[in-house]
Amino acid sequence: QVQLVESGGGLVKPGGSLRLSCAASGFTFSDYYMSWIRQAPGKGLEWVSYISSSGSTIYYADSVKGRFTISRDNAKNSLYLQMNSLRAEDTAVYYCARENIALYYGMDVWGQGTTVTVSS
Amino acid sequence: DIQMTQSPSSVSASVGDRVTITCRASQGISSWLAWYQQKPGKAPKLLIYAASSLQSGVPSRFSGSGSGTDFTLTISSLQPEDFATYYCQQANSFRIFTFGPGTKVDIK
């Protein structure tokens, strides 16, 4: 079935780095744009980054620009988020989601999320 | 950047009630708006796209309307499984996909 599975979350000290992965299955990954979205504890959803199907177009939220890097490997059906210079305010559950152009870029498939905690 | 607001921030309702949630964009976004439902500890679920199109598998008691800057999500007859937090999200600005702050629907 259509599925996204995130991994790579954990506890990291301020200033540290972490790389999140999102494994896609059940659909042609290379046909879809993808996004990372996060949710801090008890807070709302915050869009983090977006990558086009080929990887040629990338956008970031101002809050992570210059620190986070999104990438994808279509041969491995995988999406990544390299997070550097992490701050306490980056603590959140991180979700990957499929952007469906046919649905006006509605995010129609989500992973279960992976938790990132930034603390000393 | 386009900012999204939602009202109310929370609403208490009973099973069978009609519930309406409003979302407003700081500038016109045509029909580039989606609505999501999120239950505690779960990933969000797409309910409505293109402001008024019902996602496959979503019950018909959910409906969306609006265009430009003002949008509405309506639940015609609230069911027990509908108690959740609802978010709007704009996709007009392809550089940033902003979410609204959310509306929590809980039991009266």
Tab-separated table of C-alpha atoms in Angstrom:
chain	number	residue	atom	x	y	z
A	1	GLN	CA	0.000	0.000	0.000
A	2	VAL	CA	0.979	3.642	-0.337
A	3	GLN	CA	3.249	4.424	2.589
A	4	LEU	CA	5.829	6.835	3.941
A	5	VAL	CA	8.058	5.826	6.850
A	6	GLU	CA	10.318	8.338	8.588
A	7	SER	CA	13.414	7.486	10.583
A	8	GLY	CA	16.478	9.135	12.042
A	9	GLY	CA	14.999	11.151	14.868
A	10	GLY	CA	16.521	11.258	18.318
A	11	LEU	CA	18.089	13.347	21.050
A	12	VAL	CA	20.790	15.799	19.988
A	13	LYS	CA	22.607	18.646	21.747
A	14	PRO	CA	22.170	22.258	20.645
A	15	GLY	CA	24.450	22.962	17.723
A	16	GLY	CA	24.441	19.336	16.676
A	17	SER	CA	23.290	17.640	13.489
A	18	LEU	CA	20.811	14.980	12.516
A	19	ARG	CA	19.708	13.425	9.238
A	20	LEU	CA	16.113	12.334	8.788
A	21	SER	CA	15.037	9.833	6.168
A	22	CYS	CA	11.656	9.082	4.639
A	23	ALA	CA	11.174	5.810	2.770
A	24	ALA	CA	8.383	5.734	0.213
A	25	SER	CA	6.581	2.670	-1.093
A	26	GLY	CA	3.459	1.753	-3.034
A	27	PHE	CA	3.689	4.601	-5.537
A	28	THR	CA	6.050	6.039	-8.131
A	29	PHE	CA	8.118	8.243	-5.857
A	30	SER	CA	9.856	10.075	-8.696
A	31	ASP	CA	6.519	11.452	-9.925
A	32	TYR	CA	5.775	13.412	-6.779
A	33	TYR	CA	6.891	16.562	-5.055
A	34	MET	CA	7.611	16.034	-1.339
A	35	SER	CA	7.606	18.140	1.800
A	36	TRP	CA	8.778	18.033	5.395
A	37	ILE	CA	6.423	19.409	8.032
A	38	ARG	CA	7.063	19.621	11.760
A	39	GLN	CA	5.011	19.995	14.898
A	40	ALA	CA	6.519	21.222	18.149
A	41	PRO	CA	5.074	19.733	21.352
A	42	GLY	CA	1.550	21.044	21.882
A	43	LYS	CA	1.795	23.350	18.874
A	44	GLY	CA	0.434	23.522	15.345
A	45	LEU	CA	1.844	22.360	12.036
A	46	GLU	CA	4.782	24.186	10.473
A	47	TRP	CA	5.816	23.544	6.882
A	48	VAL	CA	9.630	23.166	6.765
A	49	SER	CA	10.787	22.404	3.233
A	50	TYR	CA	9.684	21.279	-0.223
A	51	ILE	CA	11.445	19.529	-3.094
A	52	SER	CA	10.221	19.002	-6.629
A	53	SER	CA	10.037	15.562	-8.204
A	54	SER	CA	13.415	15.890	-9.916
A	55	GLY	CA	15.021	17.725	-7.021
A	56	SER	CA	15.650	20.797	-9.134
A	57	THR	CA	13.364	23.111	-7.128
A	58	ILE	CA	13.714	23.458	-3.379
A	59	TYR	CA	12.182	25.854	-0.860
A	60	TYR	CA	12.654	26.334	2.869
A	61	ALA	CA	10.832	28.072	5.667
A	62	ASP	CA	12.740	31.105	6.912
A	63	SER	CA	13.121	29.428	10.305
A	64	VAL	CA	15.373	26.694	8.878
A	65	LYS	CA	16.955	28.362	5.842
A	66	GLY	CA	20.735	27.986	5.851
A	67	ARG	CA	20.644	25.215	8.463
A	68	PHE	CA	18.516	22.465	6.909
A	69	THR	CA	18.992	20.766	3.535
A	70	ILE	CA	16.336	18.710	1.800
A	71	SER	CA	17.286	16.112	-0.794
A	72	ARG	CA	15.942	13.003	-2.445
A	73	ASP	CA	17.190	9.833	-4.108
A	74	ASN	CA	14.588	8.674	-6.592
A	75	ALA	CA	16.484	5.451	-7.247
A	76	LYS	CA	16.125	4.590	-3.562
A	77	ASN	CA	12.599	6.011	-3.189
A	78	SER	CA	13.855	8.124	-0.343
A	79	LEU	CA	13.592	11.681	0.938
A	80	TYR	CA	16.060	13.239	3.353
A	81	LEU	CA	16.386	16.219	5.666
A	82	GLN	CA	19.869	17.134	6.849
A	83	MET	CA	19.550	19.294	9.941
A	84	ASN	CA	22.596	21.261	11.143
A	85	SER	CA	23.121	23.857	13.878
A	86	LEU	CA	20.101	22.522	15.707
A	87	ARG	CA	18.352	24.696	18.289
A	88	ALA	CA	15.961	23.945	21.114
A	89	GLU	CA	13.142	25.394	19.004
A	90	ASP	CA	13.721	22.684	16.375
A	91	THR	CA	12.360	20.132	18.850
A	92	ALA	CA	9.336	18.617	17.140
A	93	VAL	CA	7.790	15.638	15.442
A	94	TYR	CA	8.911	15.721	11.827
A	95	TYR	CA	6.595	14.391	9.131
A	96	CYS	CA	7.286	13.769	5.468
A	97	ALA	CA	4.325	14.167	3.136
A	98	ARG	CA	3.529	13.646	-0.525
A	99	GLU	CA	2.440	16.724	-2.475
A	100	ASN	CA	-0.178	15.792	-5.035
A	101	ILE	CA	-0.300	18.229	-7.967
A	102	ALA	CA	-3.624	16.731	-9.042
A	103	LEU	CA	-5.026	17.795	-5.670
A	104	TYR	CA	-3.809	21.392	-5.883
A	105	TYR	CA	-0.703	20.384	-3.921
A	106	GLY	CA	-2.752	18.851	-1.148
A	107	MET	CA	-0.606	16.603	1.024
A	108	ASP	CA	-2.437	13.328	0.605
A	109	VAL	CA	0.016	10.846	2.119
A	110	TRP	CA	1.847	11.387	5.411
A	111	GLY	CA	4.332	9.360	7.370
A	112	GLN	CA	3.869	8.536	11.034
A	113	GLY	CA	6.473	11.080	12.096
A	114	THR	CA	9.856	10.922	13.782
A	115	THR	CA	10.680	12.833	16.959
A	116	VAL	CA	13.632	15.200	17.197
A	117	THR	CA	14.604	16.522	20.613
A	118	VAL	CA	17.270	19.205	20.909
A	119	SER	CA	18.455	19.488	24.476
A	120	SER	CA	21.665	19.604	26.462
B	1	ASP	CA	4.689	35.947	2.985
B	2	ILE	CA	1.068	34.853	3.113
B	3	GLN	CA	-0.291	34.522	6.649
B	4	MET	CA	-3.212	32.283	7.554
B	5	THR	CA	-5.619	32.811	10.430
B	6	GLN	CA	-8.395	30.544	11.699
B	7	SER	CA	-11.415	31.145	13.857
B	8	PRO	CA	-12.438	30.068	16.320
B	9	SER	CA	-9.295	28.638	17.921
B	10	SER	CA	-11.493	26.097	19.661
B	11	VAL	CA	-15.129	25.084	19.636
B	12	SER	CA	-17.144	22.867	21.929
B	13	ALA	CA	-19.915	20.988	20.192
B	14	SER	CA	-22.204	18.004	20.578
B	15	VAL	CA	-22.719	15.005	18.345
B	16	GLY	CA	-25.104	16.009	15.572
B	17	ASP	CA	-24.180	19.696	15.672
B	18	ARG	CA	-23.248	21.680	12.604
B	19	VAL	CA	-19.743	23.096	12.975
B	20	THR	CA	-18.207	25.846	10.848
B	21	ILE	CA	-14.535	26.829	10.887
B	22	THR	CA	-13.223	29.891	9.086
B	23	CYS	CA	-9.796	30.405	7.537
B	24	ARG	CA	-8.531	33.708	6.197
B	25	ALA	CA	-5.480	34.411	4.049
B	26	SER	CA	-3.577	37.686	4.280
B	27	GLN	CA	-3.734	37.985	0.500
B	28	GLY	CA	-5.688	36.314	-2.253
B	29	ILE	CA	-4.869	32.676	-2.885
B	30	SER	CA	-7.584	31.836	-5.407
B	31	SER	CA	-8.677	28.276	-4.528
B	32	TRP	CA	-5.263	27.032	-3.437
B	33	LEU	CA	-6.425	25.927	-0.007
B	34	ALA	CA	-6.532	22.582	1.764
B	35	TRP	CA	-8.050	21.421	5.045
B	36	TYR	CA	-6.562	18.732	7.285
B	37	GLN	CA	-7.818	16.837	10.315
B	38	GLN	CA	-5.402	15.747	13.025
B	39	LYS	CA	-6.122	13.520	15.988
B	40	PRO	CA	-3.787	13.346	19.008
B	41	GLY	CA	-0.611	11.410	18.307
B	42	LYS	CA	-1.501	10.906	14.660
B	43	ALA	CA	-0.399	12.420	11.363
B	44	PRO	CA	-2.710	14.917	9.694
B	45	LYS	CA	-5.230	13.684	7.141
B	46	LEU	CA	-6.229	15.564	3.995
B	47	LEU	CA	-9.957	16.339	3.967
B	48	ILE	CA	-10.475	19.049	1.347
B	49	TYR	CA	-8.304	20.336	-1.492
B	50	ALA	CA	-8.788	23.162	-3.971
B	51	ALA	CA	-10.937	24.850	-1.310
B	52	SER	CA	-14.040	22.742	-1.976
B	53	SER	CA	-13.067	19.341	-3.381
B	54	LEU	CA	-13.597	16.379	-1.092
B	55	GLN	CA	-10.628	14.022	-0.836
B	56	SER	CA	-11.394	10.420	-1.718
B	57	GLY	CA	-12.740	8.440	1.215
B	58	VAL	CA	-13.705	11.467	3.305
B	59	PRO	CA	-17.327	11.470	4.493
B	60	SER	CA	-19.695	13.820	2.701
B	61	ARG	CA	-20.607	15.595	5.951
B	62	PHE	CA	-17.373	17.531	5.413
B	63	SER	CA	-17.502	20.384	2.931
B	64	GLY	CA	-15.376	23.371	2.029
B	65	SER	CA	-16.129	26.664	0.386
B	66	GLY	CA	-14.580	30.012	-0.446
B	67	SER	CA	-11.993	31.570	-2.692
B	68	GLY	CA	-9.649	34.525	-2.596
B	69	THR	CA	-9.049	35.268	1.072
B	70	ASP	CA	-11.971	33.740	2.967
B	71	PHE	CA	-12.657	30.039	3.335
B	72	THR	CA	-14.912	27.793	5.380
B	73	LEU	CA	-14.869	24.177	6.504
B	74	THR	CA	-18.269	22.829	7.536
B	75	ILE	CA	-19.096	19.595	9.299
B	76	SER	CA	-22.824	19.171	8.732
B	77	SER	CA	-23.525	16.704	11.533
B	78	LEU	CA	-20.669	16.159	13.968
B	79	GLN	CA	-19.813	12.540	14.667
B	80	PRO	CA	-17.789	11.140	17.606
B	81	GLU	CA	-14.817	10.461	15.346
B	82	ASP	CA	-14.732	14.113	14.214
B	83	PHE	CA	-13.400	15.458	17.495
B	84	ALA	CA	-9.953	16.599	16.423
B	85	THR	CA	-7.927	19.646	15.432
B	86	TYR	CA	-8.449	21.113	11.975
B	87	TYR	CA	-5.865	23.065	9.978
B	88	CYS	CA	-6.121	25.062	6.787
B	89	GLN	CA	-3.088	25.355	4.514
B	90	GLN	CA	-2.394	27.551	1.517
B	91	ALA	CA	-0.522	26.335	-1.549
B	92	ASN	CA	-0.806	29.472	-3.687
B	93	SER	CA	2.652	30.696	-2.831
B	94	PHE	CA	4.782	27.846	-4.097
B	95	ARG	CA	7.690	29.055	-2.060
B	96	ILE	CA	6.012	28.617	1.308
B	97	PHE	CA	3.072	26.356	2.154
B	98	THR	CA	1.657	28.088	5.228
B	99	PHE	CA	-0.620	26.357	7.712
B	100	GLY	CA	-3.215	28.090	9.814
B	101	PRO	CA	-2.888	27.883	13.626
B	102	GLY	CA	-5.571	25.209	13.950
B	103	THR	CA	-9.069	24.865	15.395
B	104	LYS	CA	-9.717	22.297	18.098
B	105	VAL	CA	-13.162	20.711	18.073
B	106	ASP	CA	-13.977	19.087	21.386
B	107	ILE	CA	-16.923	17.596	23.158
B	108	LYS	CA	-19.407	19.934	24.780
